[in-house]
mmCIF file of C-alpha atoms in Angstrom:
data_model
loop_
_atom_site.group_PDB
_atom_site.id
_atom_site.type_symbol
_atom_site.label_atom_id
_atom_site.label_comp_id
_atom_site.label_asym_id
_atom_site.label_seq_id
_atom_site.Cartn_x
_atom_site.Cartn_y
_atom_site.Cartn_z
ATOM 1 C CA MET A 721 -104.038 20.410 -66.552
ATOM 2 C CA GLU A 722 -103.602 19.855 -70.297
ATOM 3 C CA ASP A 723 -107.225 20.883 -70.930
ATOM 4 C CA TYR A 724 -106.555 24.064 -68.968
ATOM 5 C CA HIS A 725 -103.623 25.000 -71.244
ATOM 6 C CA VAL A 726 -105.628 24.311 -74.406
ATOM 7 C CA ALA A 727 -108.546 26.414 -73.157
ATOM 8 C CA GLU A 728 -106.282 29.287 -72.095
ATOM 9 C CA TYR A 729 -104.531 29.294 -75.494
ATOM 10 C CA ARG A 730 -107.858 29.290 -77.360
ATOM 11 C CA ASN A 731 -109.192 32.109 -75.185
ATOM 12 C CA LEU A 732 -106.103 34.196 -75.893
ATOM 13 C CA GLU A 733 -106.273 33.516 -79.622
ATOM 14 C CA ASN A 734 -109.975 34.422 -79.709
ATOM 15 C CA SER A 735 -109.573 37.617 -77.686
ATOM 16 C CA LEU A 736 -106.998 39.573 -79.674
ATOM 17 C CA GLN A 737 -109.504 42.411 -80.018
ATOM 18 C CA LEU A 738 -109.597 42.832 -76.222
ATOM 19 C CA GLY A 739 -106.279 44.655 -76.163
ATOM 20 C CA PRO A 740 -102.939 44.156 -74.467
ATOM 21 C CA GLY A 741 -104.054 43.909 -70.815
ATOM 22 C CA GLY A 742 -104.003 40.955 -68.517
ATOM 23 C CA SER A 743 -105.070 39.792 -65.119
ATOM 24 C CA THR A 744 -104.231 37.678 -62.120
ATOM 25 C CA ALA A 745 -106.784 35.501 -60.340
ATOM 26 C CA VAL A 746 -107.582 33.483 -57.255
ATOM 27 C CA THR A 747 -110.499 31.108 -56.938
ATOM 28 C CA ALA A 748 -111.746 28.590 -54.425
ATOM 29 C CA ILE A 749 -114.204 25.772 -54.141
ATOM 30 C CA VAL A 750 -115.597 24.381 -50.902
ATOM 31 C CA ILE A 751 -116.675 20.752 -51.129
ATOM 32 C CA ASP A 752 -119.225 19.443 -48.615
ATOM 33 C CA GLY A 753 -118.015 21.990 -46.058
ATOM 34 C CA LYS A 754 -114.953 19.799 -45.477
ATOM 35 C CA ASP A 755 -112.469 20.545 -48.226
ATOM 36 C CA LEU A 756 -111.155 23.830 -49.587
ATOM 37 C CA TRP A 757 -109.414 23.881 -52.958
ATOM 38 C CA ILE A 758 -107.589 27.079 -53.924
ATOM 39 C CA ALA A 759 -106.007 28.022 -57.264
ATOM 40 C CA ASN A 760 -104.147 31.222 -58.060
ATOM 41 C CA VAL A 761 -102.198 32.909 -60.826
ATOM 42 C CA GLY A 762 -100.126 36.022 -60.124
ATOM 43 C CA ASP A 763 -100.494 38.049 -56.944
ATOM 44 C CA SER A 764 -104.174 37.531 -56.223
ATOM 45 C CA ARG A 765 -104.158 35.850 -52.842
ATOM 46 C CA ALA A 766 -106.115 33.626 -50.439
ATOM 47 C CA VAL A 767 -105.696 34.180 -46.692
ATOM 48 C CA VAL A 768 -107.495 32.079 -44.090
ATOM 49 C CA CYS A 769 -108.320 33.099 -40.520
ATOM 50 C CA GLU A 770 -107.266 30.302 -38.168
ATOM 51 C CA LEU A 771 -107.897 30.962 -34.485
ATOM 52 C CA GLY A 772 -107.758 34.692 -35.252
ATOM 53 C CA ALA A 773 -104.414 34.521 -37.074
ATOM 54 C CA ALA A 774 -103.792 35.101 -40.780
ATOM 55 C CA ASN A 775 -102.406 32.170 -42.762
ATOM 56 C CA GLN A 776 -101.604 32.839 -46.430
ATOM 57 C CA LEU A 777 -102.686 29.834 -48.508
ATOM 58 C CA THR A 778 -101.316 30.963 -51.869
ATOM 59 C CA VAL A 779 -97.918 31.994 -53.180
ATOM 60 C CA ASP A 780 -97.518 35.327 -54.970
ATOM 61 C CA HIS A 781 -95.874 34.627 -58.338
ATOM 62 C CA GLU A 782 -93.079 37.195 -58.303
ATOM 63 C CA PRO A 783 -90.612 37.651 -61.176
ATOM 64 C CA HIS A 784 -87.462 37.354 -59.047
ATOM 65 C CA VAL A 785 -88.630 33.961 -57.740
ATOM 66 C CA GLU A 786 -89.351 32.632 -61.252
ATOM 67 C CA ARG A 787 -86.395 34.358 -62.942
ATOM 68 C CA LYS A 788 -84.872 31.144 -64.310
ATOM 69 C CA ARG A 789 -88.117 30.069 -66.014
ATOM 70 C CA ILE A 790 -88.628 33.558 -67.466
ATOM 71 C CA GLU A 791 -85.057 33.671 -68.799
ATOM 72 C CA ASN A 792 -85.390 30.150 -70.238
ATOM 73 C CA LYS A 793 -88.371 31.477 -72.231
ATOM 74 C CA GLY A 794 -86.298 34.381 -73.610
ATOM 75 C CA GLY A 795 -87.419 37.066 -71.166
ATOM 76 C CA PHE A 796 -85.573 38.973 -68.474
ATOM 77 C CA VAL A 797 -86.218 40.357 -65.002
ATOM 78 C CA THR A 798 -85.179 43.888 -64.076
ATOM 79 C CA THR A 799 -85.316 45.806 -60.837
ATOM 80 C CA LEU A 800 -84.939 49.571 -60.989
ATOM 81 C CA PRO A 801 -84.127 51.517 -57.813
ATOM 82 C CA GLY A 802 -87.276 52.042 -55.753
ATOM 83 C CA ASP A 803 -89.303 49.576 -57.823
ATOM 84 C CA VAL A 804 -90.222 45.892 -57.669
ATOM 85 C CA PRO A 805 -88.770 43.243 -60.018
ATOM 86 C CA ARG A 806 -90.540 43.236 -63.382
ATOM 87 C CA VAL A 807 -90.725 40.883 -66.373
ATOM 88 C CA ASN A 808 -89.061 42.658 -69.305
ATOM 89 C CA GLY A 809 -89.190 45.853 -67.246
ATOM 90 C CA GLN A 810 -92.998 45.884 -67.420
ATOM 91 C CA LEU A 811 -95.041 43.385 -65.427
ATOM 92 C CA ALA A 812 -94.651 42.879 -61.659
ATOM 93 C CA VAL A 813 -95.899 39.266 -61.713
ATOM 94 C CA ALA A 814 -94.434 36.139 -63.300
ATOM 95 C CA ARG A 815 -97.792 34.500 -63.997
ATOM 96 C CA ALA A 816 -100.876 36.098 -65.512
ATOM 97 C CA PHE A 817 -103.694 35.631 -68.000
ATOM 98 C CA GLY A 818 -103.543 37.703 -71.172
ATOM 99 C CA ASP A 819 -100.690 40.240 -71.395
ATOM 100 C CA GLN A 820 -100.174 39.263 -75.012
ATOM 101 C CA SER A 821 -96.944 41.234 -75.485
ATOM 102 C CA LEU A 822 -95.282 39.255 -72.674
ATOM 103 C CA LYS A 823 -97.083 35.928 -73.146
ATOM 104 C CA ALA A 824 -93.985 34.150 -74.420
ATOM 105 C CA HIS A 825 -92.194 34.868 -71.121
ATOM 106 C CA LEU A 826 -95.072 34.387 -68.687
ATOM 107 C CA SER A 827 -96.889 31.360 -67.364
ATOM 108 C CA SER A 828 -100.616 31.165 -66.795
ATOM 109 C CA GLU A 829 -100.411 27.849 -64.969
ATOM 110 C CA PRO A 830 -102.098 28.133 -61.577
ATOM 111 C CA ASP A 831 -100.784 26.840 -58.293
ATOM 112 C CA MET A 832 -103.389 24.599 -56.694
ATOM 113 C CA ARG A 833 -103.719 23.687 -53.049
ATOM 114 C CA HIS A 834 -106.042 21.498 -51.012
ATOM 115 C CA VAL A 835 -106.780 22.467 -47.405
ATOM 116 C CA PRO A 836 -108.990 20.332 -45.157
ATOM 117 C CA ILE A 837 -111.449 22.623 -43.364
ATOM 118 C CA ASP A 838 -111.349 22.206 -39.596
ATOM 119 C CA ALA A 839 -112.833 23.878 -36.523
ATOM 120 C CA THR A 840 -109.889 26.310 -36.230
ATOM 121 C CA MET A 841 -110.804 27.997 -39.530
ATOM 122 C CA ASP A 842 -113.307 30.868 -39.408
ATOM 123 C CA PHE A 843 -113.178 32.303 -42.935
ATOM 124 C CA VAL A 844 -111.008 32.826 -45.999
ATOM 125 C CA ILE A 845 -110.418 36.062 -47.919
ATOM 126 C CA LEU A 846 -109.836 35.843 -51.687
ATOM 127 C CA ALA A 847 -108.640 39.166 -53.073
ATOM 128 C CA SER A 848 -106.689 40.843 -55.838
ATOM 129 C CA ASP A 849 -103.484 42.773 -55.282
ATOM 130 C CA GLY A 850 -105.455 46.004 -55.090
ATOM 131 C CA LEU A 851 -106.257 44.940 -51.538
ATOM 132 C CA TRP A 852 -102.974 43.254 -50.618
ATOM 133 C CA LYS A 853 -100.779 46.152 -51.790
ATOM 134 C CA VAL A 854 -102.298 48.403 -49.114
ATOM 135 C CA MET A 855 -103.119 45.919 -46.354
ATOM 136 C CA LYS A 856 -101.151 43.211 -44.585
ATOM 137 C CA ASN A 857 -102.742 39.779 -44.251
ATOM 138 C CA GLN A 858 -103.326 40.121 -40.502
ATOM 139 C CA GLU A 859 -104.780 43.617 -40.919
ATOM 140 C CA ALA A 860 -107.374 42.237 -43.328
ATOM 141 C CA ILE A 861 -108.265 39.400 -40.961
ATOM 142 C CA ASP A 862 -108.560 41.748 -37.975
ATOM 143 C CA LEU A 863 -110.691 44.204 -39.939
ATOM 144 C CA VAL A 864 -113.448 41.699 -40.698
ATOM 145 C CA LYS A 865 -113.247 38.885 -38.147
ATOM 146 C CA THR A 866 -116.248 40.245 -36.231
ATOM 147 C CA ILE A 867 -118.377 40.764 -39.366
ATOM 148 C CA LYS A 868 -120.515 37.642 -39.768
ATOM 149 C CA ASP A 869 -122.009 38.471 -43.183
ATOM 150 C CA PRO A 870 -119.430 37.535 -45.878
ATOM 151 C CA GLN A 871 -120.721 40.131 -48.353
ATOM 152 C CA ALA A 872 -120.508 42.897 -45.738
ATOM 153 C CA ALA A 873 -116.995 41.730 -44.823
ATOM 154 C CA ALA A 874 -115.858 41.877 -48.462
ATOM 155 C CA LYS A 875 -117.375 45.342 -48.835
ATOM 156 C CA ARG A 876 -115.592 46.517 -45.680
ATOM 157 C CA LEU A 877 -112.243 45.293 -47.052
ATOM 158 C CA THR A 878 -112.689 46.966 -50.440
ATOM 159 C CA THR A 879 -113.871 50.202 -48.827
ATOM 160 C CA GLU A 880 -110.803 50.230 -46.576
ATOM 161 C CA ALA A 881 -108.469 49.545 -49.517
ATOM 162 C CA LEU A 882 -109.971 52.530 -51.345
ATOM 163 C CA ALA A 883 -109.586 54.672 -48.209
ATOM 164 C CA ARG A 884 -105.904 53.686 -48.210
ATOM 165 C CA ASN A 885 -105.623 54.993 -51.787
ATOM 166 C CA SER A 886 -105.251 51.675 -53.576
ATOM 167 C CA LYS A 887 -104.479 52.464 -57.208
ATOM 168 C CA ASP A 888 -105.137 48.975 -58.556
ATOM 169 C CA ASP A 889 -108.320 47.019 -59.182
ATOM 170 C CA ILE A 890 -109.866 45.631 -55.996
ATOM 171 C CA SER A 891 -111.749 42.345 -56.103
ATOM 172 C CA CYS A 892 -112.658 40.569 -52.887
ATOM 173 C CA ILE A 893 -114.710 37.593 -51.709
ATOM 174 C CA VAL A 894 -115.051 36.334 -48.144
ATOM 175 C CA ILE A 895 -116.130 32.745 -47.470
ATOM 176 C CA ARG A 896 -117.217 31.874 -43.921
ATOM 177 C CA PHE A 897 -116.985 28.296 -42.632
ATOM 178 C CA GLY A 898 -119.408 26.558 -40.306
#
């Protein structure tokens, strides 16, 4: 984990010309078809289909949940009427890459999880919040559970998110098991 922090710091230092933006992320690795490792930062999410039911494998890193850590780093969490909690009134996630103006108050440390793959698991969806803001976990599972081609399933999810007027970036990968 120490190497991760060093690399992330160097990347941030070397990318000052990229501007003030940031990102969340989710990634996965399947080892020998038996083990699934998931890592996420922010509100990019992994959801697995188990016997037709959605099971969220990651935790969304929300400011109100990590308020104490944010405040200990000198930041604050605000919630305006009709809005979600935000770090320093700006960012709706407590963990992210980049976001240089808020970096002192954020964490970029990922949550990691190991899940043994078993016969009850059909596929996993990895997607950014551009999908999850307009679609519930079970809706996403139901939309693509009959689509066998993972690339076609991911395209179907992103197309549906756009049809639902998602205003955020939409990244999506579907991994089928077995």
